[in-house]
Amino acid sequence: MTNISDLSHLKFTREHEWVTLEEGIARVGITDHAQEQLGDVVYVSLPEEGADVTQFGKLGEIESVKAVADLFAPLSGTVAEVNGALSEAPELVNEDPYGRGWLIKLESTRPAELENLMTASQYEAYLLEPDSQH
Amino acid sequence: MVPFAGWEMPVWYTSLIAEHRAVREAAGLFDISHMGRLEIVGLGATAYLDAVTAASADLPAGQGRYTLLCHPEGGIVDDIIFYRRSRRRYFMVVNAGNRQKDWEWLTRWAAGRPVVLRDLSERWAMLALQGPRALALANQVGLLAEPPRRFHLAEVRWGGSRGLMARTGYTGEDGIEVMLPPRGARSLWRRLIESGATPCGLGARDTLRTEAGLSLYGHDIDDSINPIEAGLERFVSPEKPDFIGREALVAAIARPARHMWGLVMEGRDIPRPGCAVWGTGRQIGTVTSGTFGPTVGRGIAMALLDTDFPSAPSAPVEVEIRGHRAPARLATLPFYRRSGGHL
């Protein structure tokens, strides 16, 4: 399990997605907290390559045995790749949410939008806010 | 943890799917202390239960029966199991969420009859040990020498505690349900976990019972659904001369308006309770229970369908899931049947 303090290269949404920019390509996933809340993931529904997404717009859906949750795009961009491993092994999202359980890669992003996201330490504080339902 | 009928209960301990598999392949342990438990005692106990339940109370001591409490109009007050303990003494297990409603309903119909009702729910904790290894494990920890037969009840001792044990469950597997004072139940829980039982939460309880086609009160059955519609006709004895709801149920047997079917999704969609079911261009019913079935490996549902739709196994229908219609096929319940026995 990756410790949150090792995640300083990631930025986070209030909806529990993470994103990291690597040579202009944004890799996106859900946080360890999110996978823990959802439980065993059985299905991830994501747009096809070439689709355009908008920051904080709906990206897709993630479904566990017990619940379904909407996924939101942490950045605007065009879908470059969907993690094909998830169609056979959706449990990767639970087992390795920051690694092999990534969801989607986006290109043509606007790096300035990263300013709208939380850092790892801000996200950690956000999870500890007492009155919010996360 | 989630609130459930006034209790705080875990949906899963580690992983719902791992817990589900443990019950199908080995042994899982559930804390079901939330279940309501009553005792019915008195000269008129048999006649009383014959009047308030849909099944015959004429049972040998030790034997139990799954059946329904029905309204005069046929709708289900609750689904219950009652056991005969001796000639004038019965024991009943009811749903946690209906405990208060059942108590009021049962005491109302007991008025003027020579019976006494006692709520024993707080006296014991209740554990369910379920799975192909359940009986061997119970034996291994020294819980029982001779297990009761299916749907039978026996007295049990564990350490210094005395309680009851029934050969019942809600998973589609063989297993036992044990009632002990809280201290004894705690030590039994620990001992069974040390011996290899997997602790299981409400989530696995729901996926297991759905695969086994077992009704959940508040979803597949309620005050407005009668047992004939719900596919529970085999737990109703219309040959009994009189019981509450009998006339309505006899009429429903002749002409049921709705009936319960299983649905298996064709693709990866997961049906959820409340989803509309479509057939030949019109809505033909509603999903009452829906989930991913870990053993089936697909989305499965129980659905209450209009009887005027020509239902048949494998008939294609559609389930409306978050705005789109996903293909499914009708299936007879249950979705899962354990080998070498019946449920």
Coordinates of C-alpha atoms in Angstrom, one line a residue:
Chain A
M1 CA 0.0 0.0 0.0
T2 CA 1.4 3.4 -1.0
N3 CA 1.6 5.9 1.8
I4 CA 0.0 9.2 1.1
S5 CA 3.2 11.0 2.0
D6 CA 4.8 9.3 -1.1
L7 CA 2.2 11.0 -3.3
S8 CA 3.6 14.5 -3.4
H9 CA 3.8 14.3 -7.2
L10 CA 0.0 13.9 -7.4
K11 CA -2.9 16.4 -7.4
F12 CA -6.3 15.6 -6.0
T13 CA -10.0 16.5 -6.6
R14 CA -12.6 16.9 -4.0
E15 CA -14.3 13.9 -5.6
H16 CA -11.3 11.7 -4.8
E17 CA -9.6 11.4 -8.2
W18 CA -5.8 11.9 -8.4
V19 CA -3.8 13.1 -11.4
T20 CA -0.2 13.3 -12.3
L21 CA 1.4 14.9 -15.4
E22 CA 4.2 13.0 -17.1
E23 CA 5.7 14.5 -20.2
G24 CA 2.4 16.2 -21.1
I25 CA 0.3 13.2 -20.5
A26 CA -2.0 13.2 -17.5
R27 CA -2.5 9.9 -15.7
V28 CA -5.7 9.7 -13.6
G29 CA -7.0 7.3 -11.0
I30 CA -9.1 7.3 -7.8
T31 CA -7.6 7.6 -4.3
D32 CA -7.0 4.9 -1.8
H33 CA -9.7 6.5 0.4
A34 CA -12.2 6.3 -2.6
Q35 CA -11.5 2.6 -3.3
E36 CA -11.8 1.8 0.4
Q37 CA -15.2 3.5 0.5
L38 CA -16.5 1.8 -2.6
G39 CA -15.3 -1.7 -1.8
D40 CA -14.6 -4.3 -4.4
V41 CA -14.7 -2.7 -7.8
V42 CA -16.3 -4.8 -10.5
Y43 CA -16.7 -2.5 -13.4
V44 CA -15.2 0.8 -14.7
S45 CA -17.0 2.7 -17.5
L46 CA -14.8 5.3 -19.2
P47 CA -15.0 7.3 -22.5
E48 CA -13.2 6.0 -25.6
E49 CA -9.9 7.2 -26.9
G50 CA -10.2 10.6 -28.6
A51 CA -13.1 11.8 -26.5
D52 CA -12.8 15.3 -25.0
V53 CA -13.4 15.8 -21.3
T54 CA -13.6 19.0 -19.3
Q55 CA -12.1 19.6 -15.9
F56 CA -14.6 18.5 -13.2
G57 CA -17.0 17.2 -15.9
K58 CA -18.2 13.7 -15.7
L59 CA -15.5 11.2 -16.8
G60 CA -17.3 7.9 -16.3
E61 CA -18.6 5.6 -13.7
I62 CA -17.1 3.2 -11.3
E63 CA -19.1 0.3 -9.9
S64 CA -18.5 -1.9 -6.9
V65 CA -20.6 -4.8 -5.7
K66 CA -22.5 -2.4 -3.4
A67 CA -22.4 1.0 -5.1
V68 CA -21.9 3.0 -8.3
A69 CA -20.1 6.3 -8.3
D70 CA -19.5 9.0 -10.9
L71 CA -16.0 9.7 -11.9
F72 CA -14.9 13.3 -12.7
A73 CA -12.1 14.6 -14.8
P74 CA -9.4 16.3 -12.8
L75 CA -8.2 18.2 -15.9
S76 CA -9.6 19.1 -19.3
G77 CA -8.1 17.1 -22.2
T78 CA -8.5 14.3 -24.8
V79 CA -8.6 10.7 -23.8
A80 CA -5.3 9.2 -24.9
E81 CA -5.6 5.7 -23.3
V82 CA -7.9 3.7 -21.1
N83 CA -6.3 1.2 -18.7
G84 CA -7.3 -2.0 -20.6
A85 CA -6.2 -4.2 -17.7
L86 CA -9.2 -3.1 -15.7
S87 CA -11.7 -4.9 -18.0
E88 CA -10.2 -8.2 -17.0
A89 CA -9.0 -7.2 -13.5
P90 CA -11.1 -4.3 -12.0
E91 CA -9.8 -5.4 -8.6
L92 CA -6.5 -3.6 -9.5
V93 CA -8.3 -0.4 -8.5
N94 CA -8.6 -1.8 -5.0
E95 CA -5.2 -3.4 -4.8
D96 CA -3.1 -0.6 -6.3
P97 CA -5.1 2.6 -6.8
Y98 CA -2.0 4.8 -7.4
G99 CA -0.2 2.3 -9.6
R100 CA -1.6 -0.5 -11.7
G101 CA -5.1 0.5 -10.9
W102 CA -4.9 3.8 -12.8
L103 CA -8.0 4.6 -15.0
I104 CA -7.2 6.8 -17.9
K105 CA -4.6 9.0 -19.6
L106 CA -5.4 12.4 -21.0
E107 CA -3.4 14.5 -23.6
S108 CA -3.7 18.1 -24.7
T109 CA -4.3 19.1 -21.1
R110 CA -4.0 22.6 -19.7
P111 CA -1.4 22.4 -17.0
A112 CA -2.7 25.7 -15.5
E113 CA -5.8 23.8 -14.3
L114 CA -3.6 21.9 -11.8
E115 CA -3.9 25.1 -9.7
N116 CA -7.5 24.2 -9.1
L117 CA -6.6 20.9 -7.5
M118 CA -5.4 20.0 -4.0
T119 CA -1.9 18.9 -3.1
A120 CA -1.4 15.6 -1.2
S121 CA -1.2 17.3 2.1
Q122 CA -4.2 19.5 1.3
Y123 CA -6.1 16.3 0.3
E124 CA -5.1 14.6 3.5
A125 CA -6.4 17.5 5.5
Y126 CA -9.6 17.5 3.4
L127 CA -10.2 13.9 4.4
L128 CA -9.9 14.8 8.1
E129 CA -12.4 17.6 7.9
P130 CA -15.0 16.6 10.6
D131 CA -18.2 18.0 9.1
S132 CA -17.9 17.0 5.5
Q133 CA -19.2 13.7 4.1
H134 CA -16.5 12.2 1.9
Chain B
M1 CA -20.1 0.7 9.4
V2 CA -23.7 1.5 8.4
P3 CA -26.8 2.0 10.5
F4 CA -29.1 -1.0 10.1
A5 CA -32.4 -1.2 12.0
G6 CA -30.9 0.7 14.9
W7 CA -27.7 -1.3 14.9
E8 CA -24.3 -0.3 13.6
M9 CA -23.1 -3.0 11.3
P10 CA -20.1 -3.5 9.0
V11 CA -20.8 -3.9 5.2
W12 CA -17.6 -5.8 5.0
Y13 CA -14.6 -6.6 7.2
T14 CA -11.9 -6.8 4.5
S15 CA -13.4 -7.5 1.1
L16 CA -17.0 -8.3 0.2
I17 CA -16.0 -10.6 -2.6
A18 CA -13.5 -12.4 -0.5
E19 CA -16.1 -12.9 2.3
H20 CA -18.6 -14.1 -0.3
R21 CA -16.2 -16.7 -1.6
A22 CA -15.2 -17.8 1.9
V23 CA -18.9 -18.8 2.5
R24 CA -19.2 -20.5 -0.9
E25 CA -15.9 -22.4 -0.5
A26 CA -15.2 -22.8 3.2
A27 CA -16.9 -21.1 6.2
G28 CA -17.9 -17.5 6.9
L29 CA -19.1 -16.1 10.3
F30 CA -21.8 -13.4 10.6
D31 CA -22.9 -11.4 13.6
I32 CA -26.7 -11.4 13.3
S33 CA -27.5 -10.3 16.8
H34 CA -29.8 -7.7 15.3
M35 CA -32.4 -10.4 14.5
G36 CA -35.5 -10.3 16.6
R37 CA -36.4 -13.4 18.7
L38 CA -39.6 -14.1 20.5
E39 CA -41.1 -16.9 22.6
I40 CA -44.8 -17.9 22.4
V41 CA -46.0 -20.0 25.3
G42 CA -49.3 -21.3 26.5
L43 CA -52.2 -23.7 26.1
G44 CA -53.3 -21.9 22.9
A45 CA -49.8 -21.6 21.3
T46 CA -50.4 -24.0 18.5
A47 CA -53.9 -22.6 17.6
Y48 CA -52.5 -19.1 17.8
L49 CA -49.6 -19.8 15.4
D50 CA -52.0 -21.6 13.1
A51 CA -54.0 -18.4 13.0
V52 CA -51.3 -15.8 12.6
T53 CA -48.8 -17.6 10.3
A54 CA -49.4 -19.0 6.8
A55 CA -48.0 -22.5 7.6
S56 CA -49.1 -25.3 9.9
A57 CA -47.9 -25.1 13.5
D58 CA -48.5 -28.8 13.9
L59 CA -44.8 -29.8 14.1
P60 CA -42.8 -32.3 16.1
A61 CA -40.7 -30.7 18.9
G62 CA -37.4 -29.4 17.6
Q63 CA -38.6 -28.7 14.1
G64 CA -39.0 -25.3 12.5
R65 CA -40.6 -23.7 9.5
Y66 CA -39.9 -20.7 7.3
T67 CA -43.2 -18.9 6.6
L68 CA -45.0 -15.6 6.5
L69 CA -47.1 -13.4 8.7
C70 CA -49.7 -11.9 6.4
H71 CA -52.2 -9.0 6.5
P72 CA -55.9 -9.9 5.9
E73 CA -55.3 -8.5 2.3
G74 CA -52.4 -10.9 1.8
G75 CA -49.5 -8.5 2.0
I76 CA -46.6 -9.6 4.1
V77 CA -46.1 -8.3 7.6
D78 CA -42.8 -10.2 7.9
D79 CA -41.1 -13.4 6.9
I80 CA -40.2 -15.5 9.9
I81 CA -38.9 -18.8 11.1
F82 CA -40.8 -20.5 14.0
Y83 CA -39.7 -23.6 15.9
R84 CA -41.7 -25.8 18.1
R85 CA -39.7 -26.3 21.3
S86 CA -42.3 -28.4 23.2
R87 CA -46.0 -29.0 23.2
R88 CA -47.0 -25.5 24.3
R89 CA -43.8 -23.6 23.6
Y90 CA -42.6 -22.0 20.3
F91 CA -39.7 -19.8 19.4
M92 CA -39.8 -17.3 16.5
V93 CA -37.0 -15.4 14.7
V94 CA -38.1 -12.2 12.9
N95 CA -36.4 -9.4 10.9
A96 CA -34.6 -6.7 12.9
G97 CA -36.3 -3.9 11.0
N98 CA -39.8 -5.4 11.7
R99 CA -39.3 -6.3 15.4
Q100 CA -41.5 -3.5 16.8
K101 CA -44.1 -3.8 14.0
D102 CA -44.3 -7.6 14.5
W103 CA -44.5 -7.3 18.2
E104 CA -47.5 -5.0 18.0
W105 CA -49.2 -7.1 15.3
L106 CA -48.6 -10.4 17.2
T107 CA -49.7 -9.0 20.5
R108 CA -52.9 -7.6 18.9
W109 CA -53.9 -11.0 17.5
A110 CA -53.0 -12.7 20.8
A111 CA -55.6 -10.7 22.7
G112 CA -58.1 -13.0 24.4
R113 CA -56.1 -16.2 23.6
P114 CA -54.4 -18.3 26.2
V115 CA -50.8 -17.4 25.0
V116 CA -48.0 -15.3 26.4
L117 CA -45.5 -13.6 24.1
R118 CA -42.0 -12.7 25.3
D119 CA -39.4 -10.7 23.5
L120 CA -36.1 -12.5 24.1
S121 CA -34.1 -10.4 21.5
E122 CA -31.9 -8.7 24.1
R123 CA -31.1 -11.9 25.9
W124 CA -28.8 -13.5 23.3
A125 CA -26.4 -12.5 20.7
M126 CA -26.7 -14.5 17.5
L127 CA -24.0 -15.8 15.1
A128 CA -24.4 -17.5 11.7
L129 CA -21.7 -19.9 10.7
Q130 CA -22.2 -20.7 7.0
G131 CA -20.5 -22.7 4.2
P132 CA -19.4 -26.2 3.3
R133 CA -16.9 -26.2 6.2
A134 CA -19.3 -24.7 8.7
L135 CA -20.4 -28.0 10.5
A136 CA -16.9 -29.4 10.6
L137 CA -15.6 -26.2 12.1
A138 CA -18.4 -26.1 14.7
N139 CA -17.4 -29.7 15.6
Q140 CA -13.7 -28.8 15.7
V141 CA -14.2 -26.1 18.3
G142 CA -16.4 -28.4 20.3
L143 CA -19.7 -26.6 19.8
L144 CA -21.8 -29.7 18.9
A145 CA -21.6 -33.4 19.0
E146 CA -24.6 -34.0 16.8
P147 CA -25.8 -31.1 14.6
P148 CA -29.6 -30.6 14.3
R149 CA -31.2 -31.6 11.0
R150 CA -32.1 -28.9 8.5
F151 CA -34.6 -26.4 10.0
H152 CA -34.4 -28.0 13.4
L153 CA -33.4 -26.3 16.7
A154 CA -31.3 -27.8 19.5
E155 CA -30.0 -26.6 22.8
V156 CA -26.3 -25.9 22.8
R157 CA -23.6 -25.3 25.4
W158 CA -20.5 -23.3 24.9
G159 CA -18.2 -23.0 27.9
G160 CA -20.4 -21.9 30.7
S161 CA -23.1 -20.6 28.4
R162 CA -26.3 -22.2 27.3
G163 CA -28.2 -21.3 24.2
L164 CA -29.9 -22.5 21.1
M165 CA -28.6 -23.6 17.7
A166 CA -30.6 -24.0 14.4
R167 CA -29.5 -25.6 11.2
T168 CA -30.5 -22.6 9.1
G169 CA -29.0 -19.7 7.2
Y170 CA -29.5 -17.0 4.6
T171 CA -26.7 -17.8 2.2
G172 CA -27.7 -20.8 0.2
E173 CA -25.1 -22.9 2.0
D174 CA -25.3 -25.4 4.8
G175 CA -24.7 -24.0 8.2
I176 CA -25.9 -23.1 11.7
E177 CA -27.2 -20.1 13.5
V178 CA -26.3 -20.0 17.2
M179 CA -27.8 -17.9 20.0
L180 CA -25.8 -17.4 23.2
P181 CA -25.5 -14.8 25.9
P182 CA -23.2 -12.0 24.7
R183 CA -20.2 -13.2 26.7
G184 CA -20.4 -16.7 25.3
A185 CA -21.1 -15.4 21.8
R186 CA -18.0 -13.3 22.0
S187 CA -15.7 -16.2 23.0
L188 CA -17.3 -18.4 20.3
W189 CA -16.8 -15.7 17.7
R190 CA -13.1 -15.4 18.6
R191 CA -12.6 -19.2 18.7
L192 CA -14.2 -19.7 15.3
I193 CA -12.2 -16.9 13.7
E194 CA -9.0 -18.4 15.2
S195 CA -10.0 -21.7 13.7
G196 CA -10.3 -20.3 10.2
A197 CA -13.8 -18.9 9.8
T198 CA -13.9 -15.7 7.8
P199 CA -15.8 -12.7 9.4
C200 CA -18.4 -11.5 7.0
G201 CA -20.4 -8.3 6.8
L202 CA -23.8 -7.2 5.6
G203 CA -22.6 -6.9 2.0
A204 CA -21.7 -10.5 1.6
R205 CA -24.9 -11.5 3.4
D206 CA -26.8 -9.6 0.7
T207 CA -24.9 -11.0 -2.4
L208 CA -25.1 -14.6 -1.0
R209 CA -28.8 -14.5 -0.3
T210 CA -29.6 -12.8 -3.7
E211 CA -27.7 -15.6 -5.5
A212 CA -29.7 -18.1 -3.5
G213 CA -32.9 -16.3 -4.5
L214 CA -33.9 -15.6 -0.8
S215 CA -36.2 -12.7 -0.2
L216 CA -35.2 -9.7 1.7
Y217 CA -38.0 -7.9 3.6
G218 CA -38.3 -4.3 2.5
H219 CA -37.1 -5.2 -1.0
D220 CA -38.6 -8.3 -2.5
I221 CA -41.4 -8.5 0.0
D222 CA -43.3 -6.0 2.0
D223 CA -46.8 -5.0 3.3
S224 CA -48.0 -4.6 -0.3
I225 CA -46.6 -7.8 -1.9
N226 CA -48.2 -11.1 -1.1
P227 CA -46.3 -14.4 -0.8
I228 CA -47.8 -15.8 -4.1
E229 CA -46.4 -12.9 -6.1
A230 CA -43.1 -13.1 -4.2
G231 CA -42.6 -16.8 -5.2
L232 CA -43.2 -18.0 -1.7
E233 CA -46.3 -20.1 -2.4
R234 CA -44.5 -23.2 -1.1
F235 CA -44.4 -21.6 2.4
V236 CA -48.2 -21.1 2.4
S237 CA -50.7 -23.8 3.4
P238 CA -54.0 -22.9 1.9
E239 CA -55.4 -26.3 3.0
K240 CA -55.3 -24.9 6.6
P241 CA -59.0 -24.0 7.3
D242 CA -58.3 -20.5 8.5
F243 CA -55.4 -18.1 9.0
I244 CA -55.0 -14.3 8.6
G245 CA -54.9 -13.5 4.8
R246 CA -56.0 -17.0 3.7
E247 CA -58.9 -15.8 1.5
A248 CA -56.7 -13.2 -0.2
L249 CA -54.0 -15.8 -0.8
V250 CA -56.3 -18.4 -2.2
A251 CA -57.5 -15.7 -4.7
A252 CA -53.9 -14.7 -5.5
I253 CA -53.0 -18.4 -6.2
A254 CA -55.9 -18.5 -8.8
R255 CA -54.9 -15.2 -10.4
P256 CA -51.6 -13.6 -9.4
A257 CA -51.1 -10.1 -10.7
R258 CA -47.3 -10.2 -10.5
H259 CA -44.7 -12.8 -10.0
M260 CA -41.0 -12.9 -9.1
W261 CA -38.4 -13.7 -11.7
G262 CA -34.7 -13.8 -11.7
L263 CA -32.8 -11.7 -14.3
V264 CA -29.2 -12.2 -15.5
M265 CA -27.5 -9.3 -17.2
E266 CA -26.1 -10.0 -20.7
G267 CA -23.3 -7.4 -20.3
R268 CA -21.4 -5.9 -17.4
D269 CA -24.2 -3.7 -16.1
I270 CA -25.3 -4.2 -12.5
P271 CA -29.0 -3.8 -11.8
R272 CA -30.1 -2.1 -8.6
P273 CA -33.3 -2.1 -6.7
G274 CA -35.9 0.2 -8.3
C275 CA -34.7 -0.2 -11.9
A276 CA -37.5 -0.5 -14.4
V277 CA -37.7 -3.8 -16.4
W278 CA -38.8 -3.5 -20.0
G279 CA -40.2 -6.1 -22.3
T280 CA -41.6 -5.8 -25.9
G281 CA -41.7 -2.0 -25.6
R282 CA -43.4 -1.5 -22.3
Q283 CA -42.4 -1.5 -18.6
I284 CA -43.3 -5.0 -17.3
G285 CA -42.0 -4.7 -13.8
T286 CA -39.3 -3.5 -11.3
V287 CA -36.1 -4.8 -9.9
T288 CA -36.6 -5.6 -6.2
S289 CA -33.0 -6.8 -5.5
G290 CA -30.0 -6.3 -7.7
T291 CA -26.3 -6.7 -7.3
F292 CA -23.2 -8.2 -8.9
G293 CA -23.3 -11.9 -8.1
P294 CA -19.7 -12.9 -7.2
T295 CA -20.3 -16.6 -7.8
V296 CA -22.5 -16.1 -10.8
G297 CA -20.0 -13.6 -12.2
R298 CA -22.6 -11.2 -13.6
G299 CA -25.2 -8.7 -12.6
I300 CA -28.2 -10.4 -11.2
A301 CA -31.6 -9.3 -10.0
M302 CA -34.9 -10.4 -8.5
A303 CA -37.7 -8.6 -10.2
L304 CA -41.5 -8.4 -9.7
L305 CA -43.0 -8.7 -13.2
D306 CA -46.6 -8.4 -14.5
T307 CA -48.1 -11.8 -15.2
D308 CA -49.5 -10.7 -18.5
F309 CA -46.0 -10.5 -19.9
P310 CA -45.2 -13.9 -21.4
S311 CA -42.4 -14.8 -19.1
A312 CA -40.2 -17.8 -19.8
P313 CA -36.6 -18.8 -18.8
S314 CA -34.1 -17.1 -21.1
A315 CA -36.7 -14.6 -22.5
P316 CA -34.9 -11.4 -23.4
V317 CA -35.8 -8.2 -21.4
E318 CA -34.2 -4.9 -20.7
V319 CA -33.3 -3.3 -17.4
E320 CA -33.2 0.5 -17.3
I321 CA -29.9 1.4 -15.5
R322 CA -29.1 5.1 -15.0
G323 CA -30.8 6.2 -18.2
H324 CA -29.9 3.4 -20.6
R325 CA -31.6 0.0 -21.3
A326 CA -29.3 -2.9 -20.7
P327 CA -30.1 -6.4 -22.1
A328 CA -30.9 -9.2 -19.7
R329 CA -32.5 -12.6 -19.7
L330 CA -35.1 -14.1 -17.4
A331 CA -34.0 -16.9 -15.2
T332 CA -35.7 -19.2 -12.7
L333 CA -34.6 -18.6 -9.1
P334 CA -32.3 -19.4 -7.4
F335 CA -29.2 -18.3 -9.4
Y336 CA -27.1 -20.5 -7.3
R337 CA -27.8 -23.9 -5.7
R338 CA -25.2 -25.7 -3.7
S339 CA -24.3 -29.2 -4.8
G340 CA -25.5 -32.2 -2.8
G341 CA -28.5 -30.7 -1.1
H342 CA -31.4 -28.3 -1.2
L343 CA -31.8 -25.0 0.4

